[in-house]
Amino acid sequence: MLFNYTCLFMVLLALFCGGSWASASSCPTGFNAENSRCVKERPVHGTCPPGSNYQLNINKCVHA
């Protein structure tokens, strides 16, 4: 009986970790996954990288 629960737990853990890794790897180079979006710190005296927009409420560049 314990073996069945252990197997179930391992499968669920693998699905959870695999889903987290997949969402993080879908961000372009230089961007990090944060709250289901790809973000990057905005340069102090600069603009956001091409393909991203500045969002004032989080003070970061968000990839479109």
PDB file of C-alpha atoms in Angstrom:
ATOM      1  CA  MET A   1       0.000   0.000   0.000  1.00  0.00           C
ATOM      2  CA  LEU A   2       2.831   2.407   0.865  1.00  0.00           C
ATOM      3  CA  PHE A   3       4.453   1.648  -2.487  1.00  0.00           C
ATOM      4  CA  ASN A   4       1.326   2.798  -4.349  1.00  0.00           C
ATOM      5  CA  TYR A   5       1.262   6.154  -2.556  1.00  0.00           C
ATOM      6  CA  THR A   6       4.984   6.624  -3.088  1.00  0.00           C
ATOM      7  CA  CYS A   7       4.606   6.035  -6.824  1.00  0.00           C
ATOM      8  CA  LEU A   8       1.682   8.437  -7.017  1.00  0.00           C
ATOM      9  CA  PHE A   9       3.626  11.088  -5.121  1.00  0.00           C
ATOM     10  CA  MET A  10       6.654  10.690  -7.432  1.00  0.00           C
ATOM     11  CA  VAL A  11       4.500  11.030 -10.554  1.00  0.00           C
ATOM     12  CA  LEU A  12       2.834  14.185  -9.231  1.00  0.00           C
ATOM     13  CA  LEU A  13       6.192  15.641  -8.215  1.00  0.00           C
ATOM     14  CA  ALA A  14       7.634  14.934 -11.661  1.00  0.00           C
ATOM     15  CA  LEU A  15       4.697  16.625 -13.371  1.00  0.00           C
ATOM     16  CA  PHE A  16       4.943  19.672 -11.119  1.00  0.00           C
ATOM     17  CA  CYS A  17       8.699  20.088 -11.533  1.00  0.00           C
ATOM     18  CA  GLY A  18       8.543  19.409 -15.251  1.00  0.00           C
ATOM     19  CA  GLY A  19       5.862  22.071 -15.734  1.00  0.00           C
ATOM     20  CA  SER A  20       7.880  24.652 -13.822  1.00  0.00           C
ATOM     21  CA  TRP A  21      10.994  23.915 -15.840  1.00  0.00           C
ATOM     22  CA  ALA A  22       9.112  24.125 -19.138  1.00  0.00           C
ATOM     23  CA  SER A  23       7.614  27.523 -18.389  1.00  0.00           C
ATOM     24  CA  ALA A  24      10.974  28.949 -17.314  1.00  0.00           C
ATOM     25  CA  SER A  25      12.763  27.682 -20.414  1.00  0.00           C
ATOM     26  CA  SER A  26      10.265  29.329 -22.774  1.00  0.00           C
ATOM     27  CA  CYS A  27      11.563  32.823 -21.960  1.00  0.00           C
ATOM     28  CA  PRO A  28      14.035  34.430 -24.376  1.00  0.00           C
ATOM     29  CA  THR A  29      17.665  34.881 -23.378  1.00  0.00           C
ATOM     30  CA  GLY A  30      18.063  37.516 -20.684  1.00  0.00           C
ATOM     31  CA  PHE A  31      14.496  37.226 -19.404  1.00  0.00           C
ATOM     32  CA  ASN A  32      13.368  35.345 -16.294  1.00  0.00           C
ATOM     33  CA  ALA A  33      10.024  33.659 -15.647  1.00  0.00           C
ATOM     34  CA  GLU A  34       8.075  35.510 -12.965  1.00  0.00           C
ATOM     35  CA  ASN A  35       4.332  35.189 -12.295  1.00  0.00           C
ATOM     36  CA  SER A  36       3.745  33.419 -15.639  1.00  0.00           C
ATOM     37  CA  ARG A  37       5.461  36.109 -17.698  1.00  0.00           C
ATOM     38  CA  CYS A  38       9.000  36.770 -18.908  1.00  0.00           C
ATOM     39  CA  VAL A  39      10.528  39.812 -17.210  1.00  0.00           C
ATOM     40  CA  LYS A  40      13.836  41.669 -17.145  1.00  0.00           C
ATOM     41  CA  GLU A  41      15.073  44.539 -15.001  1.00  0.00           C
ATOM     42  CA  ARG A  42      14.883  47.838 -16.863  1.00  0.00           C
ATOM     43  CA  PRO A  43      18.202  49.658 -17.297  1.00  0.00           C
ATOM     44  CA  VAL A  44      18.444  52.844 -15.214  1.00  0.00           C
ATOM     45  CA  HIS A  45      19.016  55.119 -18.219  1.00  0.00           C
ATOM     46  CA  GLY A  46      17.783  53.013 -21.089  1.00  0.00           C
ATOM     47  CA  THR A  47      14.909  51.361 -22.823  1.00  0.00           C
ATOM     48  CA  CYS A  48      13.573  47.847 -22.748  1.00  0.00           C
ATOM     49  CA  PRO A  49      15.020  45.288 -25.176  1.00  0.00           C
ATOM     50  CA  PRO A  50      13.265  44.832 -28.541  1.00  0.00           C
ATOM     51  CA  GLY A  51      10.091  42.761 -28.267  1.00  0.00           C
ATOM     52  CA  SER A  52       9.330  43.878 -24.712  1.00  0.00           C
ATOM     53  CA  ASN A  53       7.411  46.714 -23.102  1.00  0.00           C
ATOM     54  CA  TYR A  54       7.920  48.562 -19.837  1.00  0.00           C
ATOM     55  CA  GLN A  55       5.221  47.973 -17.216  1.00  0.00           C
ATOM     56  CA  LEU A  56       5.147  50.682 -14.605  1.00  0.00           C
ATOM     57  CA  ASN A  57       3.223  48.699 -11.973  1.00  0.00           C
ATOM     58  CA  ILE A  58       6.020  46.101 -11.656  1.00  0.00           C
ATOM     59  CA  ASN A  59       8.888  48.395 -12.789  1.00  0.00           C
ATOM     60  CA  LYS A  60      10.226  45.814 -15.245  1.00  0.00           C
ATOM     61  CA  CYS A  61      10.376  45.058 -18.946  1.00  0.00           C
ATOM     62  CA  VAL A  62       7.894  42.343 -19.944  1.00  0.00           C
ATOM     63  CA  HIS A  63       8.396  40.284 -23.081  1.00  0.00           C
ATOM     64  CA  ALA A  64       5.337  40.328 -25.339  1.00  0.00           C
TER      65      ALA A  64
END
